[in-house]
PDB file of N, CA and C in Angstrom:
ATOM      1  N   UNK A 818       0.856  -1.167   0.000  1.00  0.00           N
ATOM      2  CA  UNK A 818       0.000   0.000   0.000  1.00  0.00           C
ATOM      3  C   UNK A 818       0.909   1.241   0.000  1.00  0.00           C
ATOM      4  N   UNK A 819       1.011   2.209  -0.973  1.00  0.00           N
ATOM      5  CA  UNK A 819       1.317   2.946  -0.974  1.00  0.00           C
ATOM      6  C   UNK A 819       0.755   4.075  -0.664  1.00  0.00           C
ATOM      7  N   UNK A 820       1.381   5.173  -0.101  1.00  0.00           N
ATOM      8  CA  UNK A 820       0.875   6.661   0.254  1.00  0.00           C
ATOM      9  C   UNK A 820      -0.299   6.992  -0.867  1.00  0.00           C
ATOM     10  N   UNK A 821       0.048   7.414  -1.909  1.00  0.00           N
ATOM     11  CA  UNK A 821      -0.731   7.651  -3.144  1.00  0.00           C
ATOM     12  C   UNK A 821      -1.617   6.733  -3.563  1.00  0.00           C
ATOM     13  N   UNK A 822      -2.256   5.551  -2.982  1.00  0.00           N
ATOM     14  CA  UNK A 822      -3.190   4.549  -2.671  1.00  0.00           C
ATOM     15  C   UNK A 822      -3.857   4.886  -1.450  1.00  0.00           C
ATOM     16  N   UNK A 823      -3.327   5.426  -0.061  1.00  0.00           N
ATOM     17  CA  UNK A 823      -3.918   6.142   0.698  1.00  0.00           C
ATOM     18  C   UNK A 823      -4.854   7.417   1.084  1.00  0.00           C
ATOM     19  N   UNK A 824      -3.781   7.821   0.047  1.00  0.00           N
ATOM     20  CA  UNK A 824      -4.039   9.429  -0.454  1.00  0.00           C
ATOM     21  C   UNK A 824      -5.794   9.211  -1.143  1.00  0.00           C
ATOM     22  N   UNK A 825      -5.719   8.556  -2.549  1.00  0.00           N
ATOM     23  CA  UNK A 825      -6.981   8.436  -3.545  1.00  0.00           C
ATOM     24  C   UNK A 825      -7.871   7.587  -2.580  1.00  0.00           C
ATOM     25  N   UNK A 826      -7.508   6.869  -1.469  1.00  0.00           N
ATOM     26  CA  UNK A 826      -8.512   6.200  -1.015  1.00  0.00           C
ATOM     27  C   UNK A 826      -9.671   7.182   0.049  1.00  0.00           C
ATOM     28  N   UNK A 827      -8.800   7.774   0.496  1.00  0.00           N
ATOM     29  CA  UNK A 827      -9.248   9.290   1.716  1.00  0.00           C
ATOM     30  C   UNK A 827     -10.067   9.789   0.709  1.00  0.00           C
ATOM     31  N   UNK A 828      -9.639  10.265  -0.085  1.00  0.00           N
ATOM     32  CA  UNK A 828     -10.587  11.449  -1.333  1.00  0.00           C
ATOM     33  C   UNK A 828     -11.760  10.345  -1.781  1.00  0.00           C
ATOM     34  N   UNK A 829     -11.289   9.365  -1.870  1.00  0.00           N
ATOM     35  CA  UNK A 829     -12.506   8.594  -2.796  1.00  0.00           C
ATOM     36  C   UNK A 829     -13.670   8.331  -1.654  1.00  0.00           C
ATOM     37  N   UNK A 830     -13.148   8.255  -0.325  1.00  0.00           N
ATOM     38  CA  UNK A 830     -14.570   7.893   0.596  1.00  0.00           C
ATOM     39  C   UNK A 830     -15.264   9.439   1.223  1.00  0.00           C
ATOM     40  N   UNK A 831     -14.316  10.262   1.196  1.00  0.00           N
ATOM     41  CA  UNK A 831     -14.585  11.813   1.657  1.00  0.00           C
ATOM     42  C   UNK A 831     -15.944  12.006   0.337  1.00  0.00           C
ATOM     43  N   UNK A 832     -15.566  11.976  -0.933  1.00  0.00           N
ATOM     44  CA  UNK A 832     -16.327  12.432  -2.306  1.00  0.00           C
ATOM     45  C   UNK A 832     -17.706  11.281  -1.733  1.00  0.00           C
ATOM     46  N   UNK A 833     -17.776  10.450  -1.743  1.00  0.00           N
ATOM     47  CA  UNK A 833     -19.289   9.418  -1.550  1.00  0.00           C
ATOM     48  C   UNK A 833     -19.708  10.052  -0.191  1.00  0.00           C
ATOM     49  N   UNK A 834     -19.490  10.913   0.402  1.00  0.00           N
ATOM     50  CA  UNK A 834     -20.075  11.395   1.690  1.00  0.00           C
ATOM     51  C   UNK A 834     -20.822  12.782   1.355  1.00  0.00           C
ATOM     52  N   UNK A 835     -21.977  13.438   2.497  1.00  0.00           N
ATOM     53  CA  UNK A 835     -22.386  14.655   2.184  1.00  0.00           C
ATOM     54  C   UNK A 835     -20.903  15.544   2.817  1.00  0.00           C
ATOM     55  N   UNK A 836     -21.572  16.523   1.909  1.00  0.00           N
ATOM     56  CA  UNK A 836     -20.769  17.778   1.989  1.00  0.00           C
ATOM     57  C   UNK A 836     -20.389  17.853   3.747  1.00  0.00           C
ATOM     58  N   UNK A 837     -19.330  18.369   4.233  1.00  0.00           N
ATOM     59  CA  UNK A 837     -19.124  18.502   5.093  1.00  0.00           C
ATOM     60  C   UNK A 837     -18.827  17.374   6.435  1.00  0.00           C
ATOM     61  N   UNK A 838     -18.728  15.849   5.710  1.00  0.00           N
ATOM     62  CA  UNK A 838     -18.584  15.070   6.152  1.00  0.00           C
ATOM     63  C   UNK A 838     -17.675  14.287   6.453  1.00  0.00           C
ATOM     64  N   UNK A 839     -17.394  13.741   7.869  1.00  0.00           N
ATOM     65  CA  UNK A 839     -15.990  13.004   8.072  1.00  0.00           C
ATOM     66  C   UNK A 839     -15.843  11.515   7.746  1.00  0.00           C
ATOM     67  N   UNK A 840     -14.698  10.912   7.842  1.00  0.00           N
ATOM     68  CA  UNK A 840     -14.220   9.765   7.436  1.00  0.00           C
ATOM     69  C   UNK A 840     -13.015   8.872   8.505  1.00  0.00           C
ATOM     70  N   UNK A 841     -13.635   7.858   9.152  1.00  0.00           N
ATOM     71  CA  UNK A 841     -12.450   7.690  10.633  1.00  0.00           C
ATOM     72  C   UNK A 841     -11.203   6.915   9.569  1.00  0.00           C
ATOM     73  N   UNK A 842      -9.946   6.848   9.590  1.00  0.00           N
ATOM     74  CA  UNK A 842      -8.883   6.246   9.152  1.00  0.00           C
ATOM     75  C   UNK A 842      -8.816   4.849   9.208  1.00  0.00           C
ATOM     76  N   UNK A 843      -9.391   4.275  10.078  1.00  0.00           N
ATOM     77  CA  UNK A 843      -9.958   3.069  10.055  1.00  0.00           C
ATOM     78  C   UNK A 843     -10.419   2.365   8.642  1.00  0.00           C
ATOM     79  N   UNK A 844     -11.468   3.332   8.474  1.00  0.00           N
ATOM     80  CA  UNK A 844     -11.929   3.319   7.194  1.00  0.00           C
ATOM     81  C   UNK A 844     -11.620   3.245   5.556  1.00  0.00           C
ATOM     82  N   UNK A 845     -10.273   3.733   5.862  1.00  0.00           N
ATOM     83  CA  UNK A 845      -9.473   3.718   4.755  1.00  0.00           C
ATOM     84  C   UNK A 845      -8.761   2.402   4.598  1.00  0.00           C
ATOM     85  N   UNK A 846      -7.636   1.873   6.046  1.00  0.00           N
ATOM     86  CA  UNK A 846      -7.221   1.070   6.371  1.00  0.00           C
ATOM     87  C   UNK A 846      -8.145  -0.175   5.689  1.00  0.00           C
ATOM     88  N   UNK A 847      -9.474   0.116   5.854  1.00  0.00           N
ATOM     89  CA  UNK A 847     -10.424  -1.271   5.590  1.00  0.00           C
ATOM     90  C   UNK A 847     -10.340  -1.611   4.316  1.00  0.00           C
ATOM     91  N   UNK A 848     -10.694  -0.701   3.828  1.00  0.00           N
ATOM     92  CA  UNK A 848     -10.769  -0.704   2.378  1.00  0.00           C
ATOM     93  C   UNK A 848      -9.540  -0.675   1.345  1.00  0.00           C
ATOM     94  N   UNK A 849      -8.687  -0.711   1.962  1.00  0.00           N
ATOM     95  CA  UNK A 849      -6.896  -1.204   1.168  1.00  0.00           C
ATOM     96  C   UNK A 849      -6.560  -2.360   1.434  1.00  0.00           C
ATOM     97  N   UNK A 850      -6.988  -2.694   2.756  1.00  0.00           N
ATOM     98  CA  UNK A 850      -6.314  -4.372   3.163  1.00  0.00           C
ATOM     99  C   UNK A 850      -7.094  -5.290   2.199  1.00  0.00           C
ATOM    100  N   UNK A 851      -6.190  -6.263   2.147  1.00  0.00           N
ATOM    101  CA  UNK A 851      -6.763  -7.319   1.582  1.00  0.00           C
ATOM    102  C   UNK A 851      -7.978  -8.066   2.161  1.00  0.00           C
ATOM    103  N   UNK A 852      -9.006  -8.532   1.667  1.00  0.00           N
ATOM    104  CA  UNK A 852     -10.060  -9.347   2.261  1.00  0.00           C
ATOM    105  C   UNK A 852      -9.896 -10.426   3.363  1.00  0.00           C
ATOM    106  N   UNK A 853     -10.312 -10.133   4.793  1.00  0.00           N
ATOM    107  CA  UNK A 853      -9.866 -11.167   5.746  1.00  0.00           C
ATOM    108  C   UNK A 853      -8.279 -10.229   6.256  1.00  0.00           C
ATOM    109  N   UNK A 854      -7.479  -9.304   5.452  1.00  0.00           N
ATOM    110  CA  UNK A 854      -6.687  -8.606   5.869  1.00  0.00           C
ATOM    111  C   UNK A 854      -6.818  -7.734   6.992  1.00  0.00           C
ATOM    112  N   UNK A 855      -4.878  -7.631   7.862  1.00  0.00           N
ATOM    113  CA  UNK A 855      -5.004  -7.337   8.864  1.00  0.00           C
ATOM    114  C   UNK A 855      -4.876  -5.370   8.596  1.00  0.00           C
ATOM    115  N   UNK A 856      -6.444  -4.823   8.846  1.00  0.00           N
ATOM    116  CA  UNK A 856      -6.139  -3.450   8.789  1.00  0.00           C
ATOM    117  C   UNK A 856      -6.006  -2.714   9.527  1.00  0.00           C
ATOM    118  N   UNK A 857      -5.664  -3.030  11.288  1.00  0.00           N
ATOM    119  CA  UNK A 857      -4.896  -2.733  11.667  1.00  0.00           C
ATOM    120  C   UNK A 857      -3.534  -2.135  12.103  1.00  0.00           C
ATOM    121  N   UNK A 858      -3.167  -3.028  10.994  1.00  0.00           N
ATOM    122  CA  UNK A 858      -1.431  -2.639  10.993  1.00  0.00           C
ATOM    123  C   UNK A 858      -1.499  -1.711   9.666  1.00  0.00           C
ATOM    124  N   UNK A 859      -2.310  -0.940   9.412  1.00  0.00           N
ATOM    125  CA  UNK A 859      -1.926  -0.148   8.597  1.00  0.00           C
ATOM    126  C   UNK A 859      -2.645   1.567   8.677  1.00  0.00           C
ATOM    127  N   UNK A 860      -3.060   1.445  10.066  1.00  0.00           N
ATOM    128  CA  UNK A 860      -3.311   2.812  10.096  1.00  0.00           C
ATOM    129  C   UNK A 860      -2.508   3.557  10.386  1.00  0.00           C
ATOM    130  N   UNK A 861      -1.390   3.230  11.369  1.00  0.00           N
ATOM    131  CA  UNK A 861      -0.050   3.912  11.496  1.00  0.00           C
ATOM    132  C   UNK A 861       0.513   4.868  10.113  1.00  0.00           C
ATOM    133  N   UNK A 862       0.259   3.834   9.185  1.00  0.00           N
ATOM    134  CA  UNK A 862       0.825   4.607   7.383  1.00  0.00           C
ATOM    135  C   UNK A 862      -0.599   5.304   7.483  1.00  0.00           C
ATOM    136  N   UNK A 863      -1.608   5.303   7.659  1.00  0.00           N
ATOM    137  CA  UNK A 863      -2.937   6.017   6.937  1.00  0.00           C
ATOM    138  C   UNK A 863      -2.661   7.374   8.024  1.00  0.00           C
ATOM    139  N   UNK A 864      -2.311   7.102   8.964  1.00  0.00           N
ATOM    140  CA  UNK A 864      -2.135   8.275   9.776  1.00  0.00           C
ATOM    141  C   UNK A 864      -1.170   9.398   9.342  1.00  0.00           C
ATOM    142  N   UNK A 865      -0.131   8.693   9.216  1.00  0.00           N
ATOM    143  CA  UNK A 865       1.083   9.155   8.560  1.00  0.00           C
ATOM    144  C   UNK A 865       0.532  10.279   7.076  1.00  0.00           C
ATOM    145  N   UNK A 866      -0.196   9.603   6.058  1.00  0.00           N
ATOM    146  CA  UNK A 866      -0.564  10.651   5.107  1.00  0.00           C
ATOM    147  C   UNK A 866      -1.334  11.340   5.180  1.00  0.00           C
ATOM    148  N   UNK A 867      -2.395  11.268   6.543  1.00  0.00           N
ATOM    149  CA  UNK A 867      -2.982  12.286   6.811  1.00  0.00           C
ATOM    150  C   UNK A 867      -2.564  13.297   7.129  1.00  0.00           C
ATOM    151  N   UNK A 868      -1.493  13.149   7.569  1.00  0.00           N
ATOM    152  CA  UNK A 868      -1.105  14.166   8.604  1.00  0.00           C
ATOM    153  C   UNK A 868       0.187  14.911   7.362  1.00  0.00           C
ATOM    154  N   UNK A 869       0.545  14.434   6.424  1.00  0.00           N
ATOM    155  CA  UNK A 869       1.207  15.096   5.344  1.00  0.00           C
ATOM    156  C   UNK A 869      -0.080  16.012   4.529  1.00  0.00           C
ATOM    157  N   UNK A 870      -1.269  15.166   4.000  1.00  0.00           N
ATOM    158  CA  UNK A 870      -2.086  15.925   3.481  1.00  0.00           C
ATOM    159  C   UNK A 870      -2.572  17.070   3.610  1.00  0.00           C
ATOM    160  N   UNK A 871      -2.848  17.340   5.779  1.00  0.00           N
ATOM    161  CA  UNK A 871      -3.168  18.196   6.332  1.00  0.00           C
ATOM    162  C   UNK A 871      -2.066  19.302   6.451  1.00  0.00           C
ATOM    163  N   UNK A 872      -0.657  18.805   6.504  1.00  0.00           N
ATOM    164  CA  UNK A 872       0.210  19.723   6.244  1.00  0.00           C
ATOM    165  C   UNK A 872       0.299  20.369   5.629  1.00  0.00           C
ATOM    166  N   UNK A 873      -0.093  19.896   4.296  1.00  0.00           N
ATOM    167  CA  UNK A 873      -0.009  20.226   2.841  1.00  0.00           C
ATOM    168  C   UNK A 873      -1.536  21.171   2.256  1.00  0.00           C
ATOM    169  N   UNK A 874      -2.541  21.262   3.022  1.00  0.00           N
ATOM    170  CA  UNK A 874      -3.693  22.194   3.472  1.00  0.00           C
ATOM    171  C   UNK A 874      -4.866  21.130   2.986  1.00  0.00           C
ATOM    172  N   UNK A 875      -4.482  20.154   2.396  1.00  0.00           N
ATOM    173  CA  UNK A 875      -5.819  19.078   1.082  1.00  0.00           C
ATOM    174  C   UNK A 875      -6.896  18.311   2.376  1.00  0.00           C
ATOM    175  N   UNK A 876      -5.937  18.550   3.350  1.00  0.00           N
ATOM    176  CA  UNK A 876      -7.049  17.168   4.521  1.00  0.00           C
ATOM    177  C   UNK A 876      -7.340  18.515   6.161  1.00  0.00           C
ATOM    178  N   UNK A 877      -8.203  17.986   6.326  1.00  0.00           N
ATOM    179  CA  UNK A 877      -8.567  18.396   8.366  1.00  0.00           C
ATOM    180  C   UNK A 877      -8.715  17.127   8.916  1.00  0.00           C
ATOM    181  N   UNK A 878      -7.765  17.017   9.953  1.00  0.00           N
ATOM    182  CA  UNK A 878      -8.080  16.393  10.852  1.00  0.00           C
ATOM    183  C   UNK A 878      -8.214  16.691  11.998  1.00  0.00           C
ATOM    184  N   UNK A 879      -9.599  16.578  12.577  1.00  0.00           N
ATOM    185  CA  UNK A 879      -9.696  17.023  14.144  1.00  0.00           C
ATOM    186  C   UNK A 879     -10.454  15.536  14.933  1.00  0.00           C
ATOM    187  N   UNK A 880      -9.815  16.115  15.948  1.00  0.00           N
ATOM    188  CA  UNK A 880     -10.302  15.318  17.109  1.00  0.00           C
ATOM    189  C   UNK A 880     -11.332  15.600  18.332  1.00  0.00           C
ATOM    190  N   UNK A 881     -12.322  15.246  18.351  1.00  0.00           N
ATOM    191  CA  UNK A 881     -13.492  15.695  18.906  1.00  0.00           C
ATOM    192  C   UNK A 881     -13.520  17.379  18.238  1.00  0.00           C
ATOM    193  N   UNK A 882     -13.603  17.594  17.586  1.00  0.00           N
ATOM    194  CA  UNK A 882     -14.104  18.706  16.731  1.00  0.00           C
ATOM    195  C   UNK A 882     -12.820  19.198  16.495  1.00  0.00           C
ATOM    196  N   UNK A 883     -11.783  19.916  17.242  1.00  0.00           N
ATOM    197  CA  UNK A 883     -10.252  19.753  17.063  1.00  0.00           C
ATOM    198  C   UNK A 883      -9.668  19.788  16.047  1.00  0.00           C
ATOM    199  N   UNK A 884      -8.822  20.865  15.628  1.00  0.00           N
ATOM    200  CA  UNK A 884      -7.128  20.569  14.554  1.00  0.00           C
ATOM    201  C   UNK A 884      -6.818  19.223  15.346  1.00  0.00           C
ATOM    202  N   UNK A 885      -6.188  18.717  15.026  1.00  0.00           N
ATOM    203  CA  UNK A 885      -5.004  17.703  15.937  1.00  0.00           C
ATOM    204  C   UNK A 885      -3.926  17.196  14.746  1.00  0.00           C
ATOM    205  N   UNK A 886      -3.151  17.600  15.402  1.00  0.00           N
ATOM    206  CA  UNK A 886      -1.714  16.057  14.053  1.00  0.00           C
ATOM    207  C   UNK A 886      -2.139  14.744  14.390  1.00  0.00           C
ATOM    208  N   UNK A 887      -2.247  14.556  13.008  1.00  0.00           N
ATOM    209  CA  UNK A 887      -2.801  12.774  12.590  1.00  0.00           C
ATOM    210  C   UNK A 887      -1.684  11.998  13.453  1.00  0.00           C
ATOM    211  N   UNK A 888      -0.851  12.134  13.987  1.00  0.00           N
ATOM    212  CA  UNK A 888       0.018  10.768  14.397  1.00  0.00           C
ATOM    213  C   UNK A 888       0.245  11.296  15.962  1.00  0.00           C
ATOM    214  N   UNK A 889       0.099  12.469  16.393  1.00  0.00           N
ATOM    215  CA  UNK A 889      -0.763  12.829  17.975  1.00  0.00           C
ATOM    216  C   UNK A 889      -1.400  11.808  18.558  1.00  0.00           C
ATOM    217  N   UNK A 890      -0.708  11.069  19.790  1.00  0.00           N
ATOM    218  CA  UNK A 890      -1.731   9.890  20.855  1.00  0.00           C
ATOM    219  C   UNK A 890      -2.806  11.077  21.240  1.00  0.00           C
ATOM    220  N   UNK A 891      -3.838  10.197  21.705  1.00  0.00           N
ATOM    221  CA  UNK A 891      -4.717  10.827  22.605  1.00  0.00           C
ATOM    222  C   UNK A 891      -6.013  10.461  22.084  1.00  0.00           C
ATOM    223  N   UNK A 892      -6.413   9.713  21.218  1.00  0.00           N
ATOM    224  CA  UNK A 892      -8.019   8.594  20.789  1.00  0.00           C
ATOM    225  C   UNK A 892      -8.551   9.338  19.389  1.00  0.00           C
ATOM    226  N   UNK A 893      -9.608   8.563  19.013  1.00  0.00           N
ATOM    227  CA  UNK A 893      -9.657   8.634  17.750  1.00  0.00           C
ATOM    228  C   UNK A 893      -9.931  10.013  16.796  1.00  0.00           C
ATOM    229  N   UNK A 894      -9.438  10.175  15.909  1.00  0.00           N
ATOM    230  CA  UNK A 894      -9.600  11.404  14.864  1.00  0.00           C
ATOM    231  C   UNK A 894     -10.716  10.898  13.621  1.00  0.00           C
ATOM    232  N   UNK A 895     -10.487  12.139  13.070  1.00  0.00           N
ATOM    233  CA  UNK A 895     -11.545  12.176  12.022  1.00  0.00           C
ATOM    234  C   UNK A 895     -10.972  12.959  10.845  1.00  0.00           C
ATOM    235  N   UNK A 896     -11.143  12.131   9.802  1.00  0.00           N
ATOM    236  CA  UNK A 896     -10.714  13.245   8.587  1.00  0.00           C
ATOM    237  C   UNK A 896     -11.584  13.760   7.413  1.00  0.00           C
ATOM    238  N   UNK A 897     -11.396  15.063   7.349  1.00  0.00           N
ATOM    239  CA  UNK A 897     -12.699  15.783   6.693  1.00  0.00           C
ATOM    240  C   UNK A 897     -11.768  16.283   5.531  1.00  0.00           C
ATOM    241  N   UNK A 898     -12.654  16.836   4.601  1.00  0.00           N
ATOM    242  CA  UNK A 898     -12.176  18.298   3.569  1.00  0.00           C
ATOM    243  C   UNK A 898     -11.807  19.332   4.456  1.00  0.00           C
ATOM    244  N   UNK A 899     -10.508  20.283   4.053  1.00  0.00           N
ATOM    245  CA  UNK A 899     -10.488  21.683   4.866  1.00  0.00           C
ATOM    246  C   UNK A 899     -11.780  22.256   4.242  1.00  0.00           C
ATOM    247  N   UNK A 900     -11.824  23.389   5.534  1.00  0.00           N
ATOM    248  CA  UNK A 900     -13.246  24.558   5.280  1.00  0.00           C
ATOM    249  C   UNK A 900     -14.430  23.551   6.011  1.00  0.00           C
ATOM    250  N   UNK A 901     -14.654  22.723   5.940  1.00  0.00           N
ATOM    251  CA  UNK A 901     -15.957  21.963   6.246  1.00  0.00           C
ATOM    252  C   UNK A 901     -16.074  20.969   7.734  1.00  0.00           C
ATOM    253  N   UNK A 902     -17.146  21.497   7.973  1.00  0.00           N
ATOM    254  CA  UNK A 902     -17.443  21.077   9.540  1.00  0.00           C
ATOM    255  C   UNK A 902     -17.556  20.110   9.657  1.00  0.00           C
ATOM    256  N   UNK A 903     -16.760  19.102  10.559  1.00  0.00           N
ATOM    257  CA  UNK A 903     -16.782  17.720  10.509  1.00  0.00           C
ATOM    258  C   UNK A 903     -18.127  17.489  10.968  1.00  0.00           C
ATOM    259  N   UNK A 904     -18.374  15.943  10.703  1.00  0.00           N
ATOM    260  CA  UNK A 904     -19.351  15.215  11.336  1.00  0.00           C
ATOM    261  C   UNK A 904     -19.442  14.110  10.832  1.00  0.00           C
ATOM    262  N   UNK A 905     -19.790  13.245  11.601  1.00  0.00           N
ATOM    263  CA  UNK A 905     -19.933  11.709  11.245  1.00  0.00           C
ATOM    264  C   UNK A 905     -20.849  10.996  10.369  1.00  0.00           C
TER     265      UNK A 905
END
């Protein structure tokens, strides 16, 4: 799994959502692993390009409503479009 497989996967589940809607990393993770795959071990990397994307201005990630850096401990995030109010 590459970044740029991460990257189009974030945008591709953000775009099937309403406007203003979030996406947990989990989610991404699910949908790259292989079937019966462990997606788990791959949010560490999904975190990782979030937190470049958001650098880069293309992603928000907040935590309980929150900026936060994607690879920041402290429980689960959410990743939205910038400008737009998260929600689940």
């Amino acid at each position: 799994m590459t970044d740029a497989d991460i990257a189009a996967q974030i945008f591709a589940l953000l775009a099937r959502r309403q406007p203003g809607a979030t996406i947990c990393p989990s989610e991404v993770a699910r949908a790259l692993a292989p079937a019966g795959g462990a997606w788990r071990d791959q949010m560490h990397h999904v975190r990782q390009v979030a937190r470049v994307l958001a650098q880069d201005g293309r992603l928000r990630v907040t935590r309980a409503g929150e900026p936060v850096d994607a690879t920041a401990p402290g429980g689960p995030i959410r990743l939205g479009l910038p400008g737009a109010q998260g929600s689940h």
